[in-house]
Tab-separated table of C-alpha atoms in Angstrom:
chain	number	residue	atom	x	y	z
A	1	MET	CA	-15.386	281.724	205.944
A	2	LYS	CA	-17.112	278.392	205.391
A	3	ALA	CA	-17.528	275.679	207.998
A	4	VAL	CA	-19.107	272.289	208.545
A	5	PHE	CA	-19.671	270.029	211.558
A	6	VAL	CA	-18.814	266.338	211.240
A	7	THR	CA	-20.899	263.970	213.338
A	8	GLY	CA	-21.426	260.218	213.220
A	9	THR	CA	-24.155	257.669	213.642
A	10	ASP	CA	-22.238	256.190	216.596
A	11	THR	CA	-19.008	256.330	218.572
A	12	ASP	CA	-15.967	254.892	216.750
A	13	ILE	CA	-17.738	255.086	213.396
A	14	GLY	CA	-14.746	256.797	211.776
A	15	LYS	CA	-15.418	260.517	212.282
A	16	THR	CA	-11.799	261.381	213.022
A	17	TYR	CA	-10.472	259.257	210.178
A	18	VAL	CA	-12.902	260.819	207.698
A	19	SER	CA	-12.323	264.310	209.110
A	20	ALA	CA	-8.597	263.860	208.490
A	21	LEU	CA	-9.253	262.793	204.890
A	22	ILE	CA	-11.522	265.797	204.311
A	23	CYS	CA	-8.910	268.216	205.645
A	24	LYS	CA	-6.157	266.429	203.729
A	25	SER	CA	-8.098	266.762	200.488
A	26	LEU	CA	-8.688	270.483	201.002
A	27	VAL	CA	-5.029	271.060	201.869
A	28	LYS	CA	-4.024	269.292	198.623
A	29	GLN	CA	-6.223	271.812	196.790
A	30	ASN	CA	-4.200	274.599	198.448
A	31	LEU	CA	-7.246	275.702	200.423
A	32	ASN	CA	-6.750	277.338	203.811
A	33	VAL	CA	-8.490	274.860	206.133
A	34	GLY	CA	-8.554	274.659	209.914
A	35	TYR	CA	-9.819	272.039	212.372
A	36	TYR	CA	-11.517	272.334	215.753
A	37	LYS	CA	-13.038	270.014	218.348
A	38	ALA	CA	-14.645	271.202	221.569
A	39	ALA	CA	-13.875	268.215	223.814
A	40	ILE	CA	-11.924	264.973	223.660
A	41	SER	CA	-11.830	262.320	226.374
A	42	GLY	CA	-9.487	259.394	226.866
A	43	GLU	CA	-6.199	261.195	226.311
A	44	ASP	CA	-3.835	263.474	228.271
A	45	ASN	CA	-1.819	264.836	225.357
A	46	ILE	CA	-3.234	266.833	222.459
A	47	LYS	CA	-0.589	265.508	220.077
A	48	ASN	CA	-1.762	261.935	220.679
A	49	SER	CA	-5.478	262.804	220.533
A	50	ASP	CA	-7.973	262.710	217.673
A	51	ALA	CA	-7.212	266.370	217.020
A	52	GLY	CA	-3.499	265.681	216.790
A	53	TYR	CA	-4.180	262.816	214.387
A	54	VAL	CA	-6.153	265.081	212.038
A	55	LYS	CA	-3.447	267.752	212.126
A	56	ASP	CA	-0.702	265.257	211.334
A	57	VAL	CA	-2.537	263.317	208.598
A	58	ALA	CA	-3.844	266.439	206.868
A	59	GLY	CA	-0.666	268.458	207.312
A	60	LEU	CA	-2.449	271.352	209.006
A	61	LYS	CA	-0.245	274.286	209.968
A	62	GLN	CA	-2.271	275.497	212.966
A	63	SER	CA	-0.949	275.021	216.483
A	64	TYR	CA	-1.922	271.972	218.536
A	65	GLU	CA	-3.414	274.216	221.214
A	66	SER	CA	-5.871	275.777	218.747
A	67	LEU	CA	-7.323	272.401	217.730
A	68	LEU	CA	-9.164	271.747	220.972
A	69	SER	CA	-10.724	273.420	224.015
A	70	TYR	CA	-11.093	270.596	226.543
A	71	LEU	CA	-9.016	267.428	226.974
A	72	TYR	CA	-10.048	264.789	229.525
A	73	GLN	CA	-7.998	261.772	230.575
A	74	ASP	CA	-10.731	259.194	231.216
A	75	PRO	CA	-12.095	257.342	228.132
A	76	LEU	CA	-15.695	258.237	228.952
A	77	SER	CA	-18.483	260.370	227.600
A	78	PRO	CA	-17.364	264.026	227.940
A	79	HIS	CA	-20.049	264.813	230.531
A	80	LEU	CA	-18.818	262.051	232.845
A	81	ALA	CA	-15.121	262.731	232.259
A	82	ALA	CA	-15.767	266.407	233.026
A	83	ARG	CA	-17.654	265.502	236.201
A	84	ILE	CA	-14.780	263.327	237.419
A	85	GLU	CA	-12.239	266.086	236.772
A	86	GLN	CA	-14.641	268.854	237.886
A	87	ARG	CA	-13.756	270.816	234.773
A	88	PHE	CA	-16.816	271.531	232.657
A	89	VAL	CA	-17.218	272.721	229.090
A	90	ASP	CA	-18.220	276.368	228.825
A	91	LEU	CA	-20.095	277.385	225.685
A	92	LYS	CA	-18.583	280.864	225.679
A	93	LYS	CA	-15.076	279.396	225.536
A	94	VAL	CA	-16.102	276.949	222.798
A	95	SER	CA	-17.511	279.800	220.721
A	96	GLU	CA	-14.447	281.981	221.273
A	97	ASP	CA	-12.004	279.189	220.438
A	98	PHE	CA	-13.945	278.172	217.336
A	99	HIS	CA	-14.048	281.719	216.029
A	100	GLN	CA	-10.330	282.184	216.668
A	101	VAL	CA	-9.734	279.248	214.312
A	102	ALA	CA	-12.316	280.633	211.885
A	103	ALA	CA	-10.625	284.033	211.798
A	104	LEU	CA	-7.443	282.450	210.412
A	105	HIS	CA	-8.928	280.018	207.885
A	106	ASP	CA	-11.203	280.088	204.848
A	107	TYR	CA	-12.608	276.653	205.720
A	108	VAL	CA	-13.157	275.137	209.150
A	109	LEU	CA	-14.044	271.535	209.914
A	110	MET	CA	-15.413	270.991	213.410
A	111	GLU	CA	-15.601	267.413	214.635
A	112	GLY	CA	-18.101	266.243	217.215
A	113	SER	CA	-17.652	263.910	220.172
A	114	GLY	CA	-19.553	260.633	219.794
A	115	GLY	CA	-22.952	260.897	218.131
A	116	ILE	CA	-25.127	264.014	217.860
A	117	VAL	CA	-26.919	263.299	221.171
A	118	CYS	CA	-23.620	262.997	223.058
A	119	PRO	CA	-23.915	264.796	226.435
A	120	ILE	CA	-21.105	267.313	226.911
A	121	VAL	CA	-22.235	268.621	230.298
A	122	TYR	CA	-25.064	267.007	232.242
A	123	GLU	CA	-25.362	268.441	235.739
A	124	LYS	CA	-28.415	269.540	237.707
A	125	ASP	CA	-27.831	273.210	236.951
A	126	LYS	CA	-26.331	272.875	233.473
A	127	LYS	CA	-27.014	270.566	230.535
A	128	ILE	CA	-25.270	270.727	227.167
A	129	LEU	CA	-25.728	268.205	224.379
A	130	LEU	CA	-23.591	268.194	221.252
A	131	GLU	CA	-26.516	269.593	219.277
A	132	ASP	CA	-26.414	272.739	221.441
A	133	ILE	CA	-22.896	273.473	220.207
A	134	VAL	CA	-23.938	272.898	216.590
A	135	LYS	CA	-26.830	275.331	217.017
A	136	LEU	CA	-24.684	277.866	218.872
A	137	LEU	CA	-22.260	278.036	215.965
A	138	CYS	CA	-24.986	277.747	213.278
A	139	LEU	CA	-23.187	274.913	211.502
A	140	PRO	CA	-24.525	272.500	208.891
A	141	VAL	CA	-23.722	268.836	209.472
A	142	VAL	CA	-22.059	266.055	207.498
A	143	ILE	CA	-22.860	262.584	208.851
A	144	VAL	CA	-20.288	259.787	208.853
A	145	ALA	CA	-21.916	256.338	208.752
A	146	ASP	CA	-20.665	252.811	208.254
A	147	ALA	CA	-21.489	251.188	204.921
A	148	GLY	CA	-22.397	247.817	206.400
A	149	LEU	CA	-25.362	245.993	207.883
A	150	GLY	CA	-27.617	248.142	210.086
A	151	THR	CA	-26.590	251.455	208.594
A	152	ILE	CA	-29.983	252.190	207.010
A	153	ASN	CA	-31.639	252.263	210.424
A	154	GLN	CA	-28.806	254.088	212.204
A	155	THR	CA	-28.382	256.734	209.516
A	156	THR	CA	-32.116	257.328	209.194
A	157	LEU	CA	-32.495	257.810	212.955
A	158	CYS	CA	-29.609	260.275	212.944
A	159	CYS	CA	-31.068	262.207	210.002
A	160	HIS	CA	-34.511	262.265	211.591
A	161	TYR	CA	-33.128	263.607	214.853
A	162	LEU	CA	-31.122	266.347	213.152
A	163	LYS	CA	-34.102	267.400	211.055
A	164	SER	CA	-36.318	267.470	214.162
A	165	LYS	CA	-33.850	269.960	215.672
A	166	SER	CA	-33.816	272.074	212.487
A	167	ILE	CA	-30.136	271.316	211.863
A	168	ALA	CA	-29.159	271.353	208.188
A	169	ILE	CA	-27.607	268.172	206.774
A	170	ASN	CA	-25.159	268.834	203.953
A	171	GLY	CA	-24.515	265.204	203.152
A	172	ILE	CA	-23.553	261.727	204.299
A	173	ILE	CA	-20.193	259.951	203.958
A	174	LEU	CA	-20.152	256.140	204.061
A	175	ASN	CA	-17.055	254.661	205.672
A	176	ASN	CA	-15.685	251.142	204.999
A	177	PHE	CA	-17.458	251.176	201.643
A	178	ASP	CA	-16.840	248.343	199.181
A	179	LYS	CA	-18.173	249.198	195.731
A	180	ASN	CA	-18.166	245.500	194.825
A	181	LYS	CA	-20.592	244.560	197.599
A	182	THR	CA	-24.239	244.568	196.568
A	183	MET	CA	-25.335	245.317	200.142
A	184	HIS	CA	-23.165	248.427	200.340
A	185	GLN	CA	-24.499	249.732	197.039
A	186	ASP	CA	-28.063	249.027	198.163
A	187	ASN	CA	-27.489	250.645	201.555
A	188	LEU	CA	-26.288	253.793	199.806
A	189	ALA	CA	-29.327	253.920	197.540
A	190	MET	CA	-31.755	253.211	200.385
A	191	ILE	CA	-30.230	255.867	202.657
A	192	GLU	CA	-30.536	258.500	199.943
A	193	ASP	CA	-34.089	257.553	199.015
A	194	ILE	CA	-35.449	257.293	202.569
A	195	ASN	CA	-33.794	260.442	203.910
A	196	LYS	CA	-33.635	262.605	200.761
A	197	VAL	CA	-30.025	263.408	201.672
A	198	LYS	CA	-27.106	262.799	199.301
A	199	VAL	CA	-24.260	260.439	200.051
A	200	ILE	CA	-21.598	262.902	198.943
A	201	ALA	CA	-18.622	260.570	199.324
A	202	THR	CA	-17.553	257.049	200.215
A	203	VAL	CA	-14.371	255.800	201.883
A	204	ALA	CA	-12.991	252.344	201.258
A	205	SER	CA	-11.553	250.515	204.259
A	206	GLN	CA	-8.215	252.103	205.230
A	207	ALA	CA	-8.288	254.302	202.120
A	208	ALA	CA	-6.009	257.313	201.937
A	209	GLU	CA	-8.504	259.385	199.944
A	210	LEU	CA	-12.215	260.135	199.786
A	211	SER	CA	-14.175	259.032	196.741
A	212	MET	CA	-16.460	261.951	195.911
A	213	ARG	CA	-19.850	261.208	194.352
A	214	VAL	CA	-21.357	264.682	193.865
A	215	GLY	CA	-19.668	268.011	193.250
A	216	SER	CA	-16.463	269.017	194.966
A	217	LEU	CA	-15.565	268.575	198.601
A	218	SER	CA	-15.804	272.298	199.231
A	219	ASP	CA	-19.484	272.078	198.222
A	220	ALA	CA	-20.085	270.244	201.515
A	221	PHE	CA	-19.338	273.463	203.385
A	222	SER	CA	-21.895	276.240	203.879
A	223	LEU	CA	-21.498	279.833	204.965
A	224	ILE	CA	-22.020	280.449	208.656
A	225	THR	CA	-25.047	282.676	208.848
A	226	LYS	CA	-24.308	284.447	212.138
A	227	PHE	CA	-21.663	284.754	214.807
């Protein structure tokens, strides 16, 4: 089984949108792909959540319940939404739920909440950042970044942080990319040169497909090394 973790340089950068396009592309190749997200806030119905959106757009066959472990109503950071509801993420459950999805699929895409430093639980006796889940599951990361102004700084900071935590980066995907804009082309080149990480795909604004730049989409996935 191969898996990858999709994170972003910021909240609302397009992680869910890009995740749906990745899964959709793999489904079109007749590959057995599953999706999983540990926690979503700002919704009270899985079908209407980010996870439900990915399932519907990609045409995934897995059940809605298997897409997600924790759903919070308030549109807040997961740690604060969990505190309000007094229902906290448990890493054992996240691991079990992820591996249940993994047992039924050849490829698994796991989507993060917010950016990589997003706090999932932040109480006096228990602190979990998104990076702790990535490390727990031994997943490599694909970063979703915007193609526009400011992305060089944001993407470089994200790459630097991941590298400082010894988390493998399998590539970057630039969202809202316009191949006719000189700035977007330059941003892509600068990001690759500064970070020594490939931009593996671009996504035009509201595009229905990814535009791959290197290899195949399945190349962005790496084998999980331990369970």
